[in-house]
XYZ file of C-alpha atoms in Angstrom:
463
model
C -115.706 -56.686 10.462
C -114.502 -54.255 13.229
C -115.276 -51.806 16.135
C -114.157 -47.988 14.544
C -113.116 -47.393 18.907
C -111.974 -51.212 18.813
C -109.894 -52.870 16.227
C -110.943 -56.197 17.275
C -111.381 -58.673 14.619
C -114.547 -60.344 14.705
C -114.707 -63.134 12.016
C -117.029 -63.225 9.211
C -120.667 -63.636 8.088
C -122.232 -64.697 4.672
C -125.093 -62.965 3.280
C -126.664 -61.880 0.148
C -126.386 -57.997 1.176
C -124.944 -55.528 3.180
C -128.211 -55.042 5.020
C -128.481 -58.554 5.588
C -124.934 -58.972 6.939
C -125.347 -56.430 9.392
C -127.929 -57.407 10.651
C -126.594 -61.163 11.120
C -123.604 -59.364 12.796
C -125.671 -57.131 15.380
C -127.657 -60.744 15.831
C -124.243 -62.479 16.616
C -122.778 -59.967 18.610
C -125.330 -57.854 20.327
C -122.316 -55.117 21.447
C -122.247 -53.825 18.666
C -125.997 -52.871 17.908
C -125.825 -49.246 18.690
C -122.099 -48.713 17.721
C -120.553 -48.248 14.512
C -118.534 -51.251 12.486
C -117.255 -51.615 9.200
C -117.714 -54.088 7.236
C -115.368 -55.418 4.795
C -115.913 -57.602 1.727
C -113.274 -60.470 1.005
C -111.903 -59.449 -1.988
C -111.181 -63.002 -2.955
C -114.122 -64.997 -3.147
C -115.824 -66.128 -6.240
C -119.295 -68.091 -5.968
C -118.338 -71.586 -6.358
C -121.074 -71.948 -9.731
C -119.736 -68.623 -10.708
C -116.261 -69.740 -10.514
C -116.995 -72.750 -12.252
C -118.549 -71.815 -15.295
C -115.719 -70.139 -16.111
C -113.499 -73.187 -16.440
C -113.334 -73.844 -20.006
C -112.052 -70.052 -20.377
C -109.804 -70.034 -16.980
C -108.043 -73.020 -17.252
C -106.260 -71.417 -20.426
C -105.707 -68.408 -18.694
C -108.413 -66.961 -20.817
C -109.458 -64.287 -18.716
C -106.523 -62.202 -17.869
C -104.849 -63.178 -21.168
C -107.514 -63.897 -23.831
C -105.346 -64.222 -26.511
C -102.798 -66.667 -25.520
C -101.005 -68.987 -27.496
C -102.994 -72.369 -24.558
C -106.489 -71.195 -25.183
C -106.053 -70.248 -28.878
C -104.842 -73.830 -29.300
C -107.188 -75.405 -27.049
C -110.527 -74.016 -27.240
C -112.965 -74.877 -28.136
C -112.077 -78.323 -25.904
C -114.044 -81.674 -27.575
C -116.237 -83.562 -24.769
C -117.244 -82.425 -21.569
C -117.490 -85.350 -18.967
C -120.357 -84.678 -16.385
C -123.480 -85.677 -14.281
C -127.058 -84.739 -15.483
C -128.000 -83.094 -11.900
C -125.838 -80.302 -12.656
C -126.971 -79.191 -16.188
C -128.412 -75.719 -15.223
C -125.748 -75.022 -12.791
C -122.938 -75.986 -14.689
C -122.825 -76.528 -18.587
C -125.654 -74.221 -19.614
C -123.366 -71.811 -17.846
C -120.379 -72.614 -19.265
C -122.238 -72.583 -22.859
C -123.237 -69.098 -21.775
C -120.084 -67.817 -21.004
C -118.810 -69.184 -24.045
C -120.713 -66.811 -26.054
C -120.765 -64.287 -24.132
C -116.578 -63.652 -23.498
C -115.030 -66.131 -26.513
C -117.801 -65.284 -29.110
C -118.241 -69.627 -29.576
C -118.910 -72.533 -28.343
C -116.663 -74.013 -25.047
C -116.909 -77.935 -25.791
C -118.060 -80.086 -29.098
C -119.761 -82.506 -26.833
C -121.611 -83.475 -23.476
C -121.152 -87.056 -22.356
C -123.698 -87.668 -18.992
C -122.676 -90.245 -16.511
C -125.362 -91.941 -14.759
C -125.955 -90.844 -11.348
C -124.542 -93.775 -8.680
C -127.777 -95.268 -6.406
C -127.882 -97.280 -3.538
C -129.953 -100.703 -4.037
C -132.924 -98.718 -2.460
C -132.537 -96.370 -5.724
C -131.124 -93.467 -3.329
C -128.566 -91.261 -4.597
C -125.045 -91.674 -2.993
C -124.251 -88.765 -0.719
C -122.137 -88.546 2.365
C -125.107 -86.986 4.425
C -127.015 -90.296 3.891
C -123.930 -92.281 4.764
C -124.873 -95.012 2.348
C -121.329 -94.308 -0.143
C -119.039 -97.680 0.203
C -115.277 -97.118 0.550
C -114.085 -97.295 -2.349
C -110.753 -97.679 -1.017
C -111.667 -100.872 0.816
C -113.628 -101.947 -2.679
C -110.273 -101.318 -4.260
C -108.134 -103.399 -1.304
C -110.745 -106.188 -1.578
C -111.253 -106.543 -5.150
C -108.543 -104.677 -7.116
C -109.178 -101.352 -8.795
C -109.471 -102.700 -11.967
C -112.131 -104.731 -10.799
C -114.078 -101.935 -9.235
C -113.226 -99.972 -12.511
C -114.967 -102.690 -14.641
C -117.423 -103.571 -12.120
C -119.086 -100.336 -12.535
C -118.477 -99.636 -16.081
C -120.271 -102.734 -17.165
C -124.053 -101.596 -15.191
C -123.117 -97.779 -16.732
C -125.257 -97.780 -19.992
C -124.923 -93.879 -21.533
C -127.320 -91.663 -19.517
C -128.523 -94.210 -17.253
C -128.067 -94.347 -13.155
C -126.160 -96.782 -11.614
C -127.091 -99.132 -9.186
C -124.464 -100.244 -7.150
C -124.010 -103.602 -6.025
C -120.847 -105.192 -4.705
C -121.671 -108.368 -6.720
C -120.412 -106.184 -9.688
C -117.222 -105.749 -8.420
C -116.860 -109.441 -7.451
C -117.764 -110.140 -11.133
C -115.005 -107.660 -12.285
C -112.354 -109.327 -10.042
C -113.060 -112.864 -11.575
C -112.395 -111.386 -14.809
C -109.153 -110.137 -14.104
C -108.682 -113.866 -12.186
C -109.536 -115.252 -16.109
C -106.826 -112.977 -17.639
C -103.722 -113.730 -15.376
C -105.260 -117.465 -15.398
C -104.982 -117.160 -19.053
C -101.213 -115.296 -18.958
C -100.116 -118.711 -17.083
C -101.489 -121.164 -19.243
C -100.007 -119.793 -22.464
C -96.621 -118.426 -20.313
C -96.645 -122.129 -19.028
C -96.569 -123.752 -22.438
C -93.120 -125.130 -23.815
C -92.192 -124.234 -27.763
C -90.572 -126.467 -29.812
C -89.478 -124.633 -32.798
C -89.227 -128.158 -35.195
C -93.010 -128.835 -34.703
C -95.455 -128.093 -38.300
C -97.929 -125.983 -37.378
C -101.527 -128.106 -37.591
C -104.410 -126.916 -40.094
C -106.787 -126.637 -37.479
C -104.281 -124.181 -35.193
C -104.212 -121.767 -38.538
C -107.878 -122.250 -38.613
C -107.993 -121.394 -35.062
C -105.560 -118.353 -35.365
C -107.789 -117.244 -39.208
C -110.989 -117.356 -37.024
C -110.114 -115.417 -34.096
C -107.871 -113.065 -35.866
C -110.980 -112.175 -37.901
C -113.172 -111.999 -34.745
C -110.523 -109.133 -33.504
C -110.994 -107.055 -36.389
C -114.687 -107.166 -36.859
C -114.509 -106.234 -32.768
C -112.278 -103.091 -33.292
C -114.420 -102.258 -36.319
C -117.748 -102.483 -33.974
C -116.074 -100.947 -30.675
C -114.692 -97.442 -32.753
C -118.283 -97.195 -33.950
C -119.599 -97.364 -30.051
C -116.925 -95.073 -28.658
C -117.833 -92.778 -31.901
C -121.550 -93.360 -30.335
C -119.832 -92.793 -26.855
C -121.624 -96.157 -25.565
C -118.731 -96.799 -23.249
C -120.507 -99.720 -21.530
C -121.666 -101.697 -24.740
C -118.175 -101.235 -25.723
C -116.834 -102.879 -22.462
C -119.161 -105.914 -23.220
C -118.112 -106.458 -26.472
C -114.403 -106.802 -25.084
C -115.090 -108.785 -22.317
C -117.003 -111.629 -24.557
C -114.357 -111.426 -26.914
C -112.100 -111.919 -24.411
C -113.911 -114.934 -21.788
C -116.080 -116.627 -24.705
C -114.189 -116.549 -27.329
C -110.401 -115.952 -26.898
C -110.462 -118.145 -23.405
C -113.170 -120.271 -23.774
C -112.570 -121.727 -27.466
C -109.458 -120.477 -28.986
C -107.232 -121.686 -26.166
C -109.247 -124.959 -26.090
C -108.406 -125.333 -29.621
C -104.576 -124.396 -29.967
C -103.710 -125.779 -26.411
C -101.382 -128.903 -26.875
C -101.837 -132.160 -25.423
C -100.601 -132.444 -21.456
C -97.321 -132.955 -21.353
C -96.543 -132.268 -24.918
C -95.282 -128.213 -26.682
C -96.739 -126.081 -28.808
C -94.923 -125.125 -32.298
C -93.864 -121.673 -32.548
C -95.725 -119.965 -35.308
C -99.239 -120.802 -32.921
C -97.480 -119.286 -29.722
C -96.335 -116.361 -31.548
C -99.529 -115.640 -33.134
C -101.190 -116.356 -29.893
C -98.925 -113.583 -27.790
C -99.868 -111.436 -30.650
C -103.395 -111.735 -30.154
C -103.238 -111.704 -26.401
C -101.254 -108.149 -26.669
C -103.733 -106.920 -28.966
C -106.956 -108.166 -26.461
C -104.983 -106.334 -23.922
C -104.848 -102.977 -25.762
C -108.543 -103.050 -26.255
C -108.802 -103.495 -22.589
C -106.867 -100.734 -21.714
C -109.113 -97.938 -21.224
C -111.274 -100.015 -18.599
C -108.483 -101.649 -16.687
C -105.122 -99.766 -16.909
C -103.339 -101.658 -14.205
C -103.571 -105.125 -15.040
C -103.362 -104.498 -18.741
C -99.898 -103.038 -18.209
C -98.684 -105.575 -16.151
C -99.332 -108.178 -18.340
C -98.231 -106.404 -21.258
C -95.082 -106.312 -20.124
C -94.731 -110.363 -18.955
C -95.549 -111.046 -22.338
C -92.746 -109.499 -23.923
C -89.670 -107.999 -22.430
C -90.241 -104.014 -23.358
C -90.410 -100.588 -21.915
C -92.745 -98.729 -23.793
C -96.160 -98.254 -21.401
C -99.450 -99.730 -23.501
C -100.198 -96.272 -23.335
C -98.328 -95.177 -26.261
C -99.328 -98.974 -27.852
C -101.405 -97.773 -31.648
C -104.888 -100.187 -32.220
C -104.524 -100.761 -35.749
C -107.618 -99.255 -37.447
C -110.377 -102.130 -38.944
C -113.008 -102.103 -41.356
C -115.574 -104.785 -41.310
C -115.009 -107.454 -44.305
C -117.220 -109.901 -46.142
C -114.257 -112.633 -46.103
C -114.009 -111.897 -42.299
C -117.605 -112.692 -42.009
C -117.299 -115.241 -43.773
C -114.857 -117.174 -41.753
C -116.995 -115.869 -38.487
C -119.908 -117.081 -39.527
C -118.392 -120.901 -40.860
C -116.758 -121.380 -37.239
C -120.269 -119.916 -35.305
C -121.279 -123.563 -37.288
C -119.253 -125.370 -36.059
C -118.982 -124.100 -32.152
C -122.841 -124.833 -32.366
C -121.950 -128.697 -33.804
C -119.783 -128.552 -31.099
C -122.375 -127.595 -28.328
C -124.749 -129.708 -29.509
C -122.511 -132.907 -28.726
C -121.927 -131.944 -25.615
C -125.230 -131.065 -24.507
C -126.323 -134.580 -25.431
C -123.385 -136.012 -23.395
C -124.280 -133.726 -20.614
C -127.907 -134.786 -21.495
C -126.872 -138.317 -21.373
C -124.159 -138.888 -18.769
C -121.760 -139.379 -20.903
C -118.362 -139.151 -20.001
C -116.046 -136.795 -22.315
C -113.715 -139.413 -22.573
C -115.838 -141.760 -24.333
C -115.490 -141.200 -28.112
C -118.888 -140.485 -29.927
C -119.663 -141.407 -33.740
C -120.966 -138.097 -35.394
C -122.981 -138.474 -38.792
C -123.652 -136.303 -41.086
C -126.680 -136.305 -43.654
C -126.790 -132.933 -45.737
C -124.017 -130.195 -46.592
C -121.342 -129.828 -44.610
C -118.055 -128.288 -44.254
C -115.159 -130.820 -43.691
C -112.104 -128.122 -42.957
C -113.100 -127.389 -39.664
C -113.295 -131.444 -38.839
C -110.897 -131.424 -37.077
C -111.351 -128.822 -34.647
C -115.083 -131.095 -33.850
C -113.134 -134.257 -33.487
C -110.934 -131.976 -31.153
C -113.298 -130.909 -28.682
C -116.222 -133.033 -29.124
C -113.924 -136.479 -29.159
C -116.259 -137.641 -31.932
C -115.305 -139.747 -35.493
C -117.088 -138.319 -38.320
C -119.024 -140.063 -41.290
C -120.898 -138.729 -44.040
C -124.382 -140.740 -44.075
C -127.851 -140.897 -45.804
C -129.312 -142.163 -42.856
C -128.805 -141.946 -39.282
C -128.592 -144.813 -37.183
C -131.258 -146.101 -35.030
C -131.914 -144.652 -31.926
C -129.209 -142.070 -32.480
C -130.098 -138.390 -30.931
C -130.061 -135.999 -33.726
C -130.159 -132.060 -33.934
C -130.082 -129.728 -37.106
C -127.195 -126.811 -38.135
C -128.825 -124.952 -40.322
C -130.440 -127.606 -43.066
C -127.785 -130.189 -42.221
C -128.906 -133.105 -39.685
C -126.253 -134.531 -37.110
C -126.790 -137.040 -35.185
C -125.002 -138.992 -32.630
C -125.777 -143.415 -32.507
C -125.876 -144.056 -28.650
C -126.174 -147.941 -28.824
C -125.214 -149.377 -25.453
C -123.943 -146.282 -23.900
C -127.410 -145.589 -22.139
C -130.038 -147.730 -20.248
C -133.074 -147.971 -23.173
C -135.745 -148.634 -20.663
C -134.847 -145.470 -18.367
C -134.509 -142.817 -21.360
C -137.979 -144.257 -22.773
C -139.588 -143.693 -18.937
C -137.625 -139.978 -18.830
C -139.158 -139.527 -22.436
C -142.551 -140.283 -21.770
C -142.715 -138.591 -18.230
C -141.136 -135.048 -20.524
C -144.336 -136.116 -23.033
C -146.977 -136.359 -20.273
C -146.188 -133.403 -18.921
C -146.256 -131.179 -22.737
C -149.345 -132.754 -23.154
C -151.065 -131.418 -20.076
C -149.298 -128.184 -21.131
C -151.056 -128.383 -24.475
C -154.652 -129.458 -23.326
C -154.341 -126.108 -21.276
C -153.458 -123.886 -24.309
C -155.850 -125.130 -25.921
C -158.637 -124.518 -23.505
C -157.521 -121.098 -23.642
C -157.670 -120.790 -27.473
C -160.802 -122.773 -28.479
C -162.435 -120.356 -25.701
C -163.984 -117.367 -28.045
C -164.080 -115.086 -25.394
C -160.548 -114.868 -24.656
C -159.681 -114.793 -28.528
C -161.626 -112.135 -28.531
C -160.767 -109.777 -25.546
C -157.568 -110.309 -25.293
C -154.929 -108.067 -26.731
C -153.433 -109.699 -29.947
C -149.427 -110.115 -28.401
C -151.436 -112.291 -25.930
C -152.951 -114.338 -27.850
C -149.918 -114.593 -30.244
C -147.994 -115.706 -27.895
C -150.587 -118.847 -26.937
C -150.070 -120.012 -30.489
C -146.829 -119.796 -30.151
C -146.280 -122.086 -26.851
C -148.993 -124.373 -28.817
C -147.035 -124.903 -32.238
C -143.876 -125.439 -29.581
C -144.966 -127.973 -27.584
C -146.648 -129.259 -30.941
C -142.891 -129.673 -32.390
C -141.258 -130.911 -29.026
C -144.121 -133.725 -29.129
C -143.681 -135.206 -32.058
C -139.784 -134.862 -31.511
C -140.177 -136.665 -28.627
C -142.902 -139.038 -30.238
C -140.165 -140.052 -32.801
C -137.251 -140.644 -30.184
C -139.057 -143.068 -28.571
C -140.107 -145.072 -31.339
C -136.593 -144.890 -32.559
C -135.111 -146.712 -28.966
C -138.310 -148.815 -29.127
C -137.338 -150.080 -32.407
């Protein structure tokens, strides 16, 4: 604005009108109430939402050129990335606009993020002051573990609510991955060693585990469930790839692995770490390229497209068996006090499969035998219809399991007296609602089970 008698510049006002403005000018700059000003418009400024909803047309150039080669090619674009608070102001807009100057559609799809709260449930915002740093996340636990830290609590649509602790969590995992680099880097290959049946087992089951993985995470991308998708990778990664195949290919201290199990194993590693990509670029790349000498980024790496099989299945479902064998041992040595170096007799009364034998006798430092009856006072648990069960002898004190026994039956038996009481009472049958009441019959035919269990065990180190 300026004086007609005085040229003088004298800044600039926002309003809705020209009425408005001049009277926020006169208020401003009380001179200038009975004298004449202009008043001049900035020719370039665009309303911010304005200006906005024209993005899918004026990135291309759309506007000015609306027949060029970019936005012929381009639009419509496929997903639109964006937070649910800004549905009105922003994508119905840009839908709008759309129709109105391109005669279609601006975007096939509209993936919401969750909206970022405090642990009060507050939104983030700068005028609250309650926003971390995420460059001091980053410095203290790695962007990749920030990345992943919030993409695991990120369910489609959902908020987020921040916590630091998921950061931490995504920091440990990228600890398991380089701690899993140096253990299979740190392994010496002897190219005359035979490869063992149970490292091809290993290799068969995991390999299988992959696909069925890539088969299951294309479906949730397809779904756009980018957290459930995250999951699935990171189990397949720490439970299964870390936690058991390693265990089960890793060679004795001291000793090397033959090369057909290390190649397939930097094979597998490579193709864990393409999965990973998308959530954690940096450390992904890194390792990528201290597995094998190349120069190609992951970035260009191709995920071989799966389909899920029934032999693949198959050979899931056989080891999930046997891991749960497995667990079973050593909850009764953890059960027990048993050390892992003491070997364990393992018998077997039903069907079983012997192939994966030795991948037990492995890991569970058992002998197997095929029996028709168990030992007395072994411990015993079912896979499936088969019975296992592990003779004890002399590796515990009798007297001190049969008082441990019989305090764990005292206690189910008050437990039971006081669902019953509640079920033999016709008034609570009868006003209760029915989950309620289900569920009382429930925690009575359990502690019915774990009785006579119990019962039995102690008879059997009695006898």
């Amino acid at each position: 604005m300026s004086n007609s008698n005085n040229p003088k510049n004298y800044g600039f006002v926002v309003a809705a009108s020209e009425e408005e403005a001049r009277a926020k000018v006169i208020a401003q700059y009380p001179e200038l109430k009975d004298v004449p000003f202009n008043l001049r418009q900035d020719a370039d400024c665009l309303d911010t939402w304005f200006s906005s909803w024209l993005w899918p047309i004026s990135v291309f150039d759309g506007i000015n050129n609306p027949d060029n080669k970019e936005i012929n090619y381009y639009y419509p674009t496929n997903d639109l990335v964006t937070g649910p608070d800004i549905i009105f102001f922003w994508v119905a807009r840009m839908i709008m606009s759309g129709y109105e100057y391109r005669k279609e559609k601006c975007f096939k799809n509209v993936y919401f993020t969750g909206i970022v709260r405090d642990k009060l449930g507050r939104k983030m915002s700068k005028q609250l002051g309650n926003s971390p740093d995420p460059l001091e996340l980053i410095a203290k636990y790695g962007a990749d573990g920030v990345r992943m830290g919030l993409l695991l609590t990120a369910p489609a649509g959902n908020d987020l609510p921040f916590d630091e602790a998921l950061c931490e969590q995504g920091r440990n995992f990228n600890n398991k991955i380089w701690n899993s680099l140096r253990l299979v880097k740190g392994w010496q290959v002897d190219t005359t060693i035979e490869t063992s049946r149970e490292n091809r087992l290993a290799v068969n089951w995991f390999n299988a585990l992959r696909k069925q993985t890539v088969a299951e995470t294309d479906d949730l991308f397809a779904k756009y469930r980018i957290s459930e998708a995250l999951m699935l990778i990171y189990k397949l990664f720490w439970d299964e790839f870390s936690s058991w195949y390693l265990e089960i290919i890793k060679p004795e201290y001291g000793k090397p692995i033959d090369i057909e199990t290390y190649n397939n194993t930097v094979f597998l590693f490579e193709e864990l770490l393409k999965l990973l990509h998308p959530f954690m670029p940096f450390i992904t790349e890194e390792l990528y390229h201290a597995l094998s000498d190349r120069e190609e980024s992951i970035m260009f790496a191709q995920i071989e497209k799966q389909e899920k099989t029934v032999e693949n299945q198959r050979i899931i479902d056989d080891f999930e068996r046997t891991k749960e064998i497995i667990t079973n041992i050593r909850n009764i040595r953890a059960l027990k006090n048993i050390s892992p170096k003491e070997t364990l007799n393992l018998q077997i009364s039903g069907e079983h499969k012997a192939e994966f034998d030795g991948i037990i006798k492995k890991l569970a430092n058992v002998e197997i035998a095929n029996v028709t009856e168990k030992s007395a006072g072994a411990v015993s648990f079912m896979v499936s219809t088969t019975e296992y069960a592990v003779p004890l002898g002399n590796l515990i004190n009798v007297e001190e399991e049969i008082a441990k026994l019989e305090t764990e039956l005292n206690y189910l038996a008050g437990f039971l007296k006081s669902v019953n009481a509640k079920l033999s009472n016709e008034k609570f049958v009868a006003n209760a609602k029915p989950e309620i009441v289900e569920n009382e019959r429930k925690k009575q035919a359990d502690a019915e089970t774990k009785m006579a269990t119990i019962k039995e065990n102690i008879q059997q180190l009695k006898s």
